[in-house]
PDB file of C-alpha atoms and ligand atoms in Angstrom:
ATOM      1  CA  MET W   1      13.477  13.705 -22.049  1.00  0.00           C
ATOM      2  CA  VAL W   2      10.401  11.772 -21.848  1.00  0.00           C
ATOM      3  CA  SER W   3       7.329  13.501 -22.849  1.00  0.00           C
ATOM      4  CA  TYR W   4       3.673  13.535 -22.253  1.00  0.00           C
ATOM      5  CA  ARG W   5       2.834  12.038 -25.270  1.00  0.00           C
ATOM      6  CA  ASP W   6       5.176   9.219 -24.712  1.00  0.00           C
ATOM      7  CA  LEU W   7       3.526   8.462 -21.475  1.00  0.00           C
ATOM      8  CA  VAL W   8       0.010   8.451 -23.099  1.00  0.00           C
ATOM      9  CA  THR W   9       1.012   6.204 -25.859  1.00  0.00           C
ATOM     10  CA  GLY W  10       3.341   3.986 -23.482  1.00  0.00           C
ATOM     11  CA  LEU W  11       0.071   3.377 -21.406  1.00  0.00           C
ATOM     12  CA  ARG W  12      -2.385   3.003 -24.065  1.00  0.00           C
ATOM     13  CA  GLN W  13      -0.281   0.053 -24.991  1.00  0.00           C
ATOM     14  CA  LEU W  14      -1.219  -1.709 -21.202  1.00  0.00           C
ATOM     15  CA  ARG W  15      -5.035  -1.324 -22.653  1.00  0.00           C
ATOM     16  CA  LEU W  16      -6.509  -0.522 -19.216  1.00  0.00           C
ATOM     17  CA  ASN W  17     -10.526  -0.612 -19.415  1.00  0.00           C
ATOM     18  CA  PRO W  18     -11.286   3.155 -18.376  1.00  0.00           C
ATOM     19  CA  GLN W  19     -14.234   1.894 -16.863  1.00  0.00           C
ATOM     20  CA  ARG W  20     -12.629   0.183 -14.436  1.00  0.00           C
ATOM     21  CA  PRO W  21     -10.897   1.772 -11.345  1.00  0.00           C
ATOM     22  CA  VAL W  22      -6.749   1.387 -10.708  1.00  0.00           C
ATOM     23  CA  ILE W  23      -4.407   1.696  -7.674  1.00  0.00           C
ATOM     24  CA  ALA W  24      -1.156   2.862  -8.672  1.00  0.00           C
ATOM     25  CA  HIS W  25       2.258   3.020  -7.334  1.00  0.00           C
ATOM     26  CA  ALA W  26       4.882   5.372  -9.247  1.00  0.00           C
ATOM     27  CA  SER W  27       8.376   6.468  -8.982  1.00  0.00           C
ATOM     28  CA  LEU W  28       8.818   9.445 -11.040  1.00  0.00           C
ATOM     29  CA  SER W  29      12.610   9.187 -10.651  1.00  0.00           C
ATOM     30  CA  ALA W  30      12.774   5.658 -12.443  1.00  0.00           C
ATOM     31  CA  PHE W  31      11.602   7.195 -15.797  1.00  0.00           C
ATOM     32  CA  GLY W  32      14.463   9.472 -15.931  1.00  0.00           C
ATOM     33  CA  ASP W  33      13.809  13.039 -16.860  1.00  0.00           C
ATOM     34  CA  VAL W  34      10.051  13.540 -17.481  1.00  0.00           C
ATOM     35  CA  ARG W  35       9.288  17.069 -19.256  1.00  0.00           C
ATOM     36  CA  GLY W  36       6.849  18.770 -16.549  1.00  0.00           C
ATOM     37  CA  GLY W  37       7.466  16.392 -13.756  1.00  0.00           C
ATOM     38  CA  PRO W  38       5.002  14.633 -11.611  1.00  0.00           C
ATOM     39  CA  ASP W  39       2.053  16.300 -13.346  1.00  0.00           C
ATOM     40  CA  THR W  40       2.767  15.073 -16.449  1.00  0.00           C
ATOM     41  CA  LEU W  41       2.844  11.263 -15.367  1.00  0.00           C
ATOM     42  CA  LEU W  42      -0.566  11.909 -13.440  1.00  0.00           C
ATOM     43  CA  GLY W  43      -1.815  13.747 -16.403  1.00  0.00           C
ATOM     44  CA  ALA W  44      -0.865  10.559 -18.864  1.00  0.00           C
ATOM     45  CA  ILE W  45      -2.346   8.149 -16.180  1.00  0.00           C
ATOM     46  CA  LEU W  46      -5.761  10.416 -16.025  1.00  0.00           C
ATOM     47  CA  MET W  47      -5.638  10.040 -19.735  1.00  0.00           C
ATOM     48  CA  ASN W  48      -6.088   6.210 -19.383  1.00  0.00           C
ATOM     49  CA  VAL W  49      -8.114   5.744 -16.012  1.00  0.00           C
ATOM     50  CA  ASP W  50     -11.107   7.831 -14.846  1.00  0.00           C
ATOM     51  CA  SER W  51     -11.038   6.039 -11.181  1.00  0.00           C
ATOM     52  CA  LEU W  52      -7.332   6.183  -9.647  1.00  0.00           C
ATOM     53  CA  VAL W  53      -6.594   5.619  -6.075  1.00  0.00           C
ATOM     54  CA  MET W  54      -2.842   6.214  -5.053  1.00  0.00           C
ATOM     55  CA  PRO W  55      -1.431   5.530  -1.310  1.00  0.00           C
ATOM     56  CA  THR W  56      -0.769   8.782   0.900  1.00  0.00           C
ATOM     57  CA  HIS W  57       0.580   6.986   3.841  1.00  0.00           C
ATOM     58  CA  THR W  58       1.382   9.413   6.826  1.00  0.00           C
ATOM     59  CA  TYR W  59       3.895   7.330   8.949  1.00  0.00           C
ATOM     60  CA  SER W  60       4.975  10.920  10.994  1.00  0.00           C
ATOM     61  CA  THR W  61       2.016  10.580  12.926  1.00  0.00           C
ATOM     62  CA  MET W  62       2.796   7.611  14.536  1.00  0.00           C
ATOM     63  CA  LEU W  63       3.505   7.169  18.499  1.00  0.00           C
ATOM     64  CA  ILE W  64       5.204   4.222  20.575  1.00  0.00           C
ATOM     65  CA  PRO W  65       3.186   3.582  23.580  1.00  0.00           C
ATOM     66  CA  GLU W  66       4.274   2.776  27.171  1.00  0.00           C
ATOM     67  CA  SER W  67       2.328  -0.682  26.908  1.00  0.00           C
ATOM     68  CA  GLY W  68       0.344  -2.634  24.348  1.00  0.00           C
ATOM     69  CA  PRO W  69      -0.889  -6.071  23.168  1.00  0.00           C
ATOM     70  CA  GLU W  70       1.828  -8.729  22.869  1.00  0.00           C
ATOM     71  CA  HIS W  71       3.645 -10.023  19.944  1.00  0.00           C
ATOM     72  CA  ASN W  72       3.232  -6.763  18.244  1.00  0.00           C
ATOM     73  CA  ALA W  73       6.932  -6.064  16.970  1.00  0.00           C
ATOM     74  CA  LEU W  74       7.096  -2.933  18.953  1.00  0.00           C
ATOM     75  CA  GLN W  75       9.343  -2.056  21.905  1.00  0.00           C
ATOM     76  CA  TYR W  76       6.861  -0.575  24.262  1.00  0.00           C
ATOM     77  CA  GLY W  77       8.440   2.544  25.971  1.00  0.00           C
ATOM     78  CA  SER W  78      10.959   3.163  23.490  1.00  0.00           C
ATOM     79  CA  GLY W  79       9.324   6.153  21.715  1.00  0.00           C
ATOM     80  CA  ARG W  80      10.004   8.778  24.769  1.00  0.00           C
ATOM     81  CA  ASP W  81      12.353  10.537  22.294  1.00  0.00           C
ATOM     82  CA  TYR W  82      11.017   9.586  18.854  1.00  0.00           C
ATOM     83  CA  ASN W  83       7.389  10.529  20.047  1.00  0.00           C
ATOM     84  CA  GLY W  84       8.004  14.390  20.678  1.00  0.00           C
ATOM     85  CA  ASN W  85       8.418  14.389  16.571  1.00  0.00           C
ATOM     86  CA  ALA W  86       5.029  12.553  16.186  1.00  0.00           C
ATOM     87  CA  GLU W  87       2.620  15.069  13.946  1.00  0.00           C
ATOM     88  CA  PHE W  88      -0.962  15.602  14.567  1.00  0.00           C
ATOM     89  CA  TYR W  89      -2.640  14.193  11.430  1.00  0.00           C
ATOM     90  CA  LYS W  90      -4.551  16.629   9.546  1.00  0.00           C
ATOM     91  CA  TYR W  91      -6.884  15.949   6.543  1.00  0.00           C
ATOM     92  CA  ASP W  92      -4.154  18.015   4.296  1.00  0.00           C
ATOM     93  CA  MET W  93      -1.380  16.853   5.642  1.00  0.00           C
ATOM     94  CA  PRO W  94       1.286  15.625   3.038  1.00  0.00           C
ATOM     95  CA  ALA W  95       1.707  12.049   2.191  1.00  0.00           C
ATOM     96  CA  ASP W  96       5.059  10.664   3.396  1.00  0.00           C
ATOM     97  CA  ARG W  97       7.993  11.041   1.037  1.00  0.00           C
ATOM     98  CA  LEU W  98       8.320   7.289   0.681  1.00  0.00           C
ATOM     99  CA  MET W  99       5.065   7.554  -1.013  1.00  0.00           C
ATOM    100  CA  GLY W 100       6.729   9.096  -3.946  1.00  0.00           C
ATOM    101  CA  ILE W 101       5.697  12.624  -5.331  1.00  0.00           C
ATOM    102  CA  VAL W 102       3.303  11.198  -7.814  1.00  0.00           C
ATOM    103  CA  SER W 103       0.965  10.255  -5.114  1.00  0.00           C
ATOM    104  CA  GLU W 104       1.532  13.605  -3.376  1.00  0.00           C
ATOM    105  CA  THR W 105       0.230  15.491  -6.575  1.00  0.00           C
ATOM    106  CA  LEU W 106      -2.652  13.176  -7.024  1.00  0.00           C
ATOM    107  CA  ARG W 107      -3.662  14.026  -3.439  1.00  0.00           C
ATOM    108  CA  ARG W 108      -3.242  17.980  -4.317  1.00  0.00           C
ATOM    109  CA  ARG W 109      -5.336  17.589  -7.337  1.00  0.00           C
ATOM    110  CA  PRO W 110      -8.308  19.744  -7.184  1.00  0.00           C
ATOM    111  CA  GLY W 111     -11.279  17.383  -6.946  1.00  0.00           C
ATOM    112  CA  ALA W 112      -9.107  14.524  -5.070  1.00  0.00           C
ATOM    113  CA  ARG W 113     -10.251  13.186  -2.180  1.00  0.00           C
ATOM    114  CA  ARG W 114      -8.460  11.204   0.769  1.00  0.00           C
ATOM    115  CA  SER W 115      -9.710   8.543   2.937  1.00  0.00           C
ATOM    116  CA  MET W 116      -9.794   8.566   6.953  1.00  0.00           C
ATOM    117  CA  HIS W 117      -6.944   6.252   7.922  1.00  0.00           C
ATOM    118  CA  PRO W 118      -4.593   8.747  10.370  1.00  0.00           C
ATOM    119  CA  ILE W 119      -1.694   6.527   8.893  1.00  0.00           C
ATOM    120  CA  LEU W 120      -2.866   4.499   6.099  1.00  0.00           C
ATOM    121  CA  SER W 121      -4.835   6.830   3.995  1.00  0.00           C
ATOM    122  CA  LEU W 122      -5.222   6.533   0.356  1.00  0.00           C
ATOM    123  CA  ALA W 123      -6.298   9.732  -2.199  1.00  0.00           C
ATOM    124  CA  GLY W 124      -8.131   9.330  -5.387  1.00  0.00           C
ATOM    125  CA  VAL W 125     -10.012  11.015  -8.369  1.00  0.00           C
ATOM    126  CA  ASN W 126     -13.669   9.381  -8.939  1.00  0.00           C
ATOM    127  CA  ALA W 127     -13.359   6.831  -6.315  1.00  0.00           C
ATOM    128  CA  ALA W 128     -15.724   7.777  -3.528  1.00  0.00           C
ATOM    129  CA  SER W 129     -16.776   4.354  -2.632  1.00  0.00           C
ATOM    130  CA  ILE W 130     -13.197   2.931  -2.872  1.00  0.00           C
ATOM    131  CA  LEU W 131     -12.251   5.599  -0.425  1.00  0.00           C
ATOM    132  CA  ASP W 132     -15.437   5.380   1.971  1.00  0.00           C
ATOM    133  CA  ALA W 133     -14.719   1.621   2.557  1.00  0.00           C
ATOM    134  CA  GLN W 134     -11.574   2.471   4.480  1.00  0.00           C
ATOM    135  CA  THR W 135     -11.977   2.191   8.658  1.00  0.00           C
ATOM    136  CA  LEU W 136      -9.734   2.263  11.350  1.00  0.00           C
ATOM    137  CA  GLU W 137     -10.443  -1.094  11.959  1.00  0.00           C
ATOM    138  CA  GLU W 138     -10.181  -2.486   8.224  1.00  0.00           C
ATOM    139  CA  PRO W 139      -7.481  -0.027   6.542  1.00  0.00           C
ATOM    140  CA  PHE W 140      -7.054  -2.414   3.537  1.00  0.00           C
ATOM    141  CA  ALA W 141     -11.162  -2.149   2.981  1.00  0.00           C
ATOM    142  CA  PRO W 142     -10.317  -0.366  -0.031  1.00  0.00           C
ATOM    143  CA  PHE W 143      -9.273  -3.229  -1.957  1.00  0.00           C
ATOM    144  CA  SER W 144     -12.064  -5.514  -1.442  1.00  0.00           C
ATOM    145  CA  VAL W 145     -14.237  -2.417  -3.455  1.00  0.00           C
ATOM    146  CA  LEU W 146     -11.359  -2.643  -5.957  1.00  0.00           C
ATOM    147  CA  GLU W 147     -11.370  -6.137  -6.004  1.00  0.00           C
ATOM    148  CA  GLU W 148     -15.500  -5.945  -6.388  1.00  0.00           C
ATOM    149  CA  MET W 149     -15.104  -3.644  -9.313  1.00  0.00           C
ATOM    150  CA  ASP W 150     -12.605  -5.541 -11.187  1.00  0.00           C
ATOM    151  CA  GLY W 151      -9.918  -2.998 -10.638  1.00  0.00           C
ATOM    152  CA  SER W 152      -6.443  -3.398 -11.431  1.00  0.00           C
ATOM    153  CA  VAL W 153      -2.750  -2.529  -9.728  1.00  0.00           C
ATOM    154  CA  LEU W 154      -0.496  -0.360 -11.744  1.00  0.00           C
ATOM    155  CA  LEU W 155       2.792  -0.564 -10.930  1.00  0.00           C
ATOM    156  CA  LEU W 156       5.141   2.223 -12.361  1.00  0.00           C
ATOM    157  CA  GLY W 157       8.802   2.413 -12.159  1.00  0.00           C
ATOM    158  CA  VAL W 158       8.484   0.410  -8.830  1.00  0.00           C
ATOM    159  CA  ASP W 159       8.343  -3.373  -8.070  1.00  0.00           C
ATOM    160  CA  HIS W 160       6.077  -5.444  -5.446  1.00  0.00           C
ATOM    161  CA  THR W 161       7.342  -4.311  -2.609  1.00  0.00           C
ATOM    162  CA  LYS W 162       5.479  -1.319  -3.118  1.00  0.00           C
ATOM    163  CA  ASN W 163       2.416  -3.220  -4.018  1.00  0.00           C
ATOM    164  CA  THR W 164      -0.172  -2.297  -0.959  1.00  0.00           C
ATOM    165  CA  ALA W 165      -2.495  -5.232  -2.300  1.00  0.00           C
ATOM    166  CA  ILE W 166      -0.595  -7.747  -1.306  1.00  0.00           C
ATOM    167  CA  HIS W 167      -1.386  -6.560   2.286  1.00  0.00           C
ATOM    168  CA  TYR W 168      -4.535  -7.259   1.886  1.00  0.00           C
ATOM    169  CA  ALA W 169      -4.234 -10.700   0.185  1.00  0.00           C
ATOM    170  CA  GLU W 170      -2.328 -11.438   3.502  1.00  0.00           C
ATOM    171  CA  ARG W 171      -5.565 -10.109   5.556  1.00  0.00           C
ATOM    172  CA  LEU W 172      -7.604 -12.466   3.645  1.00  0.00           C
ATOM    173  CA  ALA W 173      -5.089 -15.152   4.102  1.00  0.00           C
ATOM    174  CA  GLY W 174      -5.177 -14.688   7.985  1.00  0.00           C
ATOM    175  CA  ARG W 175      -2.087 -13.882   8.212  1.00  0.00           C
ATOM    176  CA  LYS W 176      -0.913 -12.092  11.606  1.00  0.00           C
ATOM    177  CA  SER W 177      -1.224  -8.134  11.423  1.00  0.00           C
ATOM    178  CA  PHE W 178      -0.466  -5.481  14.167  1.00  0.00           C
ATOM    179  CA  THR W 179      -1.293  -2.638  16.249  1.00  0.00           C
ATOM    180  CA  ARG W 180       0.095   0.860  15.656  1.00  0.00           C
ATOM    181  CA  TRP W 181      -0.824   3.962  17.307  1.00  0.00           C
ATOM    182  CA  ALA W 182      -1.533   7.457  15.488  1.00  0.00           C
ATOM    183  CA  LEU W 183      -1.523  11.031  17.056  1.00  0.00           C
ATOM    184  CA  THR W 184      -4.622  12.718  16.119  1.00  0.00           C
ATOM    185  CA  ARG W 185      -6.606  15.982  17.223  1.00  0.00           C
ATOM    186  CA  ALA W 186      -9.022  13.889  18.798  1.00  0.00           C
ATOM    187  CA  GLY W 187      -6.338  12.069  20.911  1.00  0.00           C
ATOM    188  CA  VAL W 188      -4.215   9.000  20.205  1.00  0.00           C
ATOM    189  CA  ARG W 189      -6.274   6.499  18.080  1.00  0.00           C
ATOM    190  CA  GLU W 190      -5.441   2.700  18.125  1.00  0.00           C
ATOM    191  CA  CYS W 191      -5.080   1.549  14.641  1.00  0.00           C
ATOM    192  CA  PRO W 192      -5.269  -2.375  14.354  1.00  0.00           C
ATOM    193  CA  GLY W 193      -4.587  -4.360  11.255  1.00  0.00           C
ATOM    194  CA  PHE W 194      -1.517  -2.687  10.407  1.00  0.00           C
ATOM    195  CA  PRO W 195       0.267  -4.697   7.925  1.00  0.00           C
ATOM    196  CA  GLY W 196       3.461  -6.659   8.106  1.00  0.00           C
ATOM    197  CA  CYS W 197       6.796  -5.940   6.312  1.00  0.00           C
ATOM    198  CA  SER W 198       7.063  -5.425   2.662  1.00  0.00           C
ATOM    199  CA  ASP W 199      10.592  -6.002   1.923  1.00  0.00           C
ATOM    200  CA  GLY W 200      10.095  -9.879   0.837  1.00  0.00           C
ATOM    201  CA  PHE W 201       7.292  -9.327  -1.665  1.00  0.00           C
ATOM    202  CA  TRP W 202       9.598  -9.081  -4.694  1.00  0.00           C
ATOM    203  CA  GLN W 203       9.335 -12.746  -4.447  1.00  0.00           C
ATOM    204  CA  VAL W 204       5.749 -12.716  -5.886  1.00  0.00           C
ATOM    205  CA  LYS W 205       7.239 -11.645  -9.327  1.00  0.00           C
ATOM    206  CA  GLN W 206       7.511 -15.317 -10.024  1.00  0.00           C
ATOM    207  CA  TYR W 207       3.649 -15.623  -9.546  1.00  0.00           C
ATOM    208  CA  LEU W 208       2.268 -12.540 -10.735  1.00  0.00           C
ATOM    209  CA  ASP W 209       4.508 -12.010 -14.403  1.00  0.00           C
ATOM    210  CA  PRO W 210       2.304 -14.587 -16.115  1.00  0.00           C
ATOM    211  CA  LEU W 211      -0.709 -12.317 -15.054  1.00  0.00           C
ATOM    212  CA  SER W 212       0.961  -8.976 -15.522  1.00  0.00           C
ATOM    213  CA  GLN W 213       1.033  -6.943 -18.694  1.00  0.00           C
ATOM    214  CA  GLN W 214       4.374  -5.087 -18.929  1.00  0.00           C
ATOM    215  CA  ILE W 215       6.278  -2.312 -21.061  1.00  0.00           C
ATOM    216  CA  ALA W 216       9.205  -0.271 -20.855  1.00  0.00           C
ATOM    217  CA  MET W 217       8.446   3.459 -20.896  1.00  0.00           C
ATOM    218  CA  GLY W 218      11.574   5.923 -20.441  1.00  0.00           C
ATOM    219  CA  ASP W 219      14.249   4.109 -18.232  1.00  0.00           C
ATOM    220  CA  ALA W 220      11.089   2.491 -16.209  1.00  0.00           C
ATOM    221  CA  VAL W 221       9.126  -0.597 -16.436  1.00  0.00           C
ATOM    222  CA  VAL W 222       5.504  -0.244 -16.081  1.00  0.00           C
ATOM    223  CA  SER W 223       3.360  -3.192 -15.128  1.00  0.00           C
ATOM    224  CA  THR W 224      -0.770  -3.764 -14.683  1.00  0.00           C
ATOM    225  CA  ILE W 225      -2.180  -6.929 -13.040  1.00  0.00           C
ATOM    226  CA  ARG W 226      -5.959  -7.695 -12.460  1.00  0.00           C
ATOM    227  CA  LEU W 227      -6.655  -7.470  -9.066  1.00  0.00           C
ATOM    228  CA  GLN W 228      -8.917 -10.847  -8.821  1.00  0.00           C
ATOM    229  CA  PRO W 229      -6.638 -13.085 -10.200  1.00  0.00           C
ATOM    230  CA  MET W 230      -4.017 -11.566  -8.315  1.00  0.00           C
ATOM    231  CA  LEU W 231      -5.669 -11.824  -4.889  1.00  0.00           C
ATOM    232  CA  GLU W 232      -7.079 -15.327  -5.762  1.00  0.00           C
ATOM    233  CA  LEU W 233      -3.209 -17.073  -6.320  1.00  0.00           C
ATOM    234  CA  LEU W 234      -1.674 -14.942  -3.422  1.00  0.00           C
ATOM    235  CA  VAL W 235      -3.948 -15.885  -1.032  1.00  0.00           C
ATOM    236  CA  ASN W 236      -3.752 -19.702  -2.244  1.00  0.00           C
ATOM    237  CA  VAL W 237       0.261 -19.272  -2.189  1.00  0.00           C
ATOM    238  CA  LEU W 238       0.056 -17.648   1.618  1.00  0.00           C
ATOM    239  CA  ARG W 239      -2.234 -20.270   2.827  1.00  0.00           C
ATOM    240  CA  LYS W 240      -0.258 -23.184   1.401  1.00  0.00           C
ATOM    241  CA  ASP W 241       2.717 -21.506   3.042  1.00  0.00           C
ATOM    242  CA  PRO W 242       2.402 -19.563   5.777  1.00  0.00           C
ATOM    243  CA  LEU W 243       5.976 -18.167   5.579  1.00  0.00           C
ATOM    244  CA  ALA W 244       6.019 -17.297   2.090  1.00  0.00           C
ATOM    245  CA  LEU W 245       6.850 -13.753   1.231  1.00  0.00           C
ATOM    246  CA  LEU W 246       8.407 -12.615   4.434  1.00  0.00           C
ATOM    247  CA  CYS W 247      12.101 -10.653   4.143  1.00  0.00           C
ATOM    248  CA  ASP W 248      15.114 -12.881   5.492  1.00  0.00           C
ATOM    249  CA  ASN W 249      16.782  -9.682   7.427  1.00  0.00           C
ATOM    250  CA  PRO W 250      17.357 -11.659  10.673  1.00  0.00           C
ATOM    251  CA  ASP W 251      16.489  -8.138  12.523  1.00  0.00           C
ATOM    252  CA  CYS W 252      13.238  -7.813  11.021  1.00  0.00           C
ATOM    253  CA  GLU W 253      10.954  -7.546  13.986  1.00  0.00           C
ATOM    254  CA  ARG W 254       7.499  -7.857  11.862  1.00  0.00           C
ATOM    255  CA  CYS W 255       8.526 -10.947   9.869  1.00  0.00           C
ATOM    256  CA  GLU W 256      10.020 -12.440  12.946  1.00  0.00           C
ATOM    257  CA  ALA W 257       6.713 -12.223  14.646  1.00  0.00           C
ATOM    258  CA  VAL W 258       4.735 -13.449  11.863  1.00  0.00           C
ATOM    259  CA  ARG W 259       7.239 -16.688  11.853  1.00  0.00           C
ATOM    260  CA  ARG W 260       6.416 -17.171  15.558  1.00  0.00           C
ATOM    261  CA  SER W 261       2.837 -16.762  15.051  1.00  0.00           C
ATOM    262  CA  VAL W 262       2.761 -19.545  12.471  1.00  0.00           C
ATOM    263  CA  ASN W 263       5.054 -21.759  14.699  1.00  0.00           C
ATOM    264  CA  ALA W 264       3.284 -21.449  18.264  1.00  0.00           C
ATOM    265  CA  PRO W 265      -0.426 -20.618  17.200  1.00  0.00           C
ATOM    266  CA  ALA W 266      -1.427 -22.224  20.077  1.00  0.00           C
ATOM    267  CA  GLU W 267       0.493 -19.131  22.050  1.00  0.00           C
ATOM    268  CA  THR W 268      -1.138 -16.660  20.114  1.00  0.00           C
ATOM    269  CA  ASP W 269      -4.430 -18.200  20.530  1.00  0.00           C
ATOM    270  CA  ILE W 270      -4.287 -17.817  24.299  1.00  0.00           C
ATOM    271  CA  ALA W 271      -3.144 -14.407  23.911  1.00  0.00           C
ATOM    272  CA  ILE W 272      -6.054 -12.963  21.923  1.00  0.00           C
ATOM    273  CA  ALA W 273      -8.521 -15.451  24.461  1.00  0.00           C
TER     274      ALA W 273
HETATM  275 ZN1  LIG Y   1      10.722  -8.285   7.100  1.00  0.00          ZN
END
């Protein structure tokens, strides 16, 4: 059984600077049995960090329209059955289960706020400037503020396939992104800048391990990396090899669309013009 004290003491070894913001991704179950559950893990993080954000994405708001931009890794018109299950985005709707119970616990914490995006929101405490940076057009803009503030990524029992900051590195490197649509009370909202697939992000480990601080806590591995050097390194990796970090599933539509955009850039330019 992992206790609050174990978690606070473990996290202290990472020597996070409490003045610097942190974006965390967590899997509670990776720790084994935690006494007190998600509140205990979240409380332990907040003993070490003042300003914390976590993703609270809501994929259940997404719709597939009848038509849209080309090369968008989407079968238009295929959502006629699926769209009926889409939910209206609400500020207080729970985070998708994929985000993990710790994110949802942060969202519900007294004093926590959530950013504006109907699919790619973040929740946070003491993080107004980070959350307010998000727009429909630039869903990953909070990472630019986190970077300016010399923030860090904290991975608690999850690997880099959950590390959302890598999508911001893709954005900085000019990698193709996608358009998706969300159901809101104000109508269907077009959401550009939707990221590609993250299944291949485990490949960053070779580059990021030397920049990471890592400890074992309970059954989980917890690591932290400063955003500034991480982004600089990954943007270089992606500029040198525009096919880096893609997954190898031949049926993955988004990775395939990125490959096509790299192999036939002229065609993509014409489509945009
Ligand atoms: Zn993929």
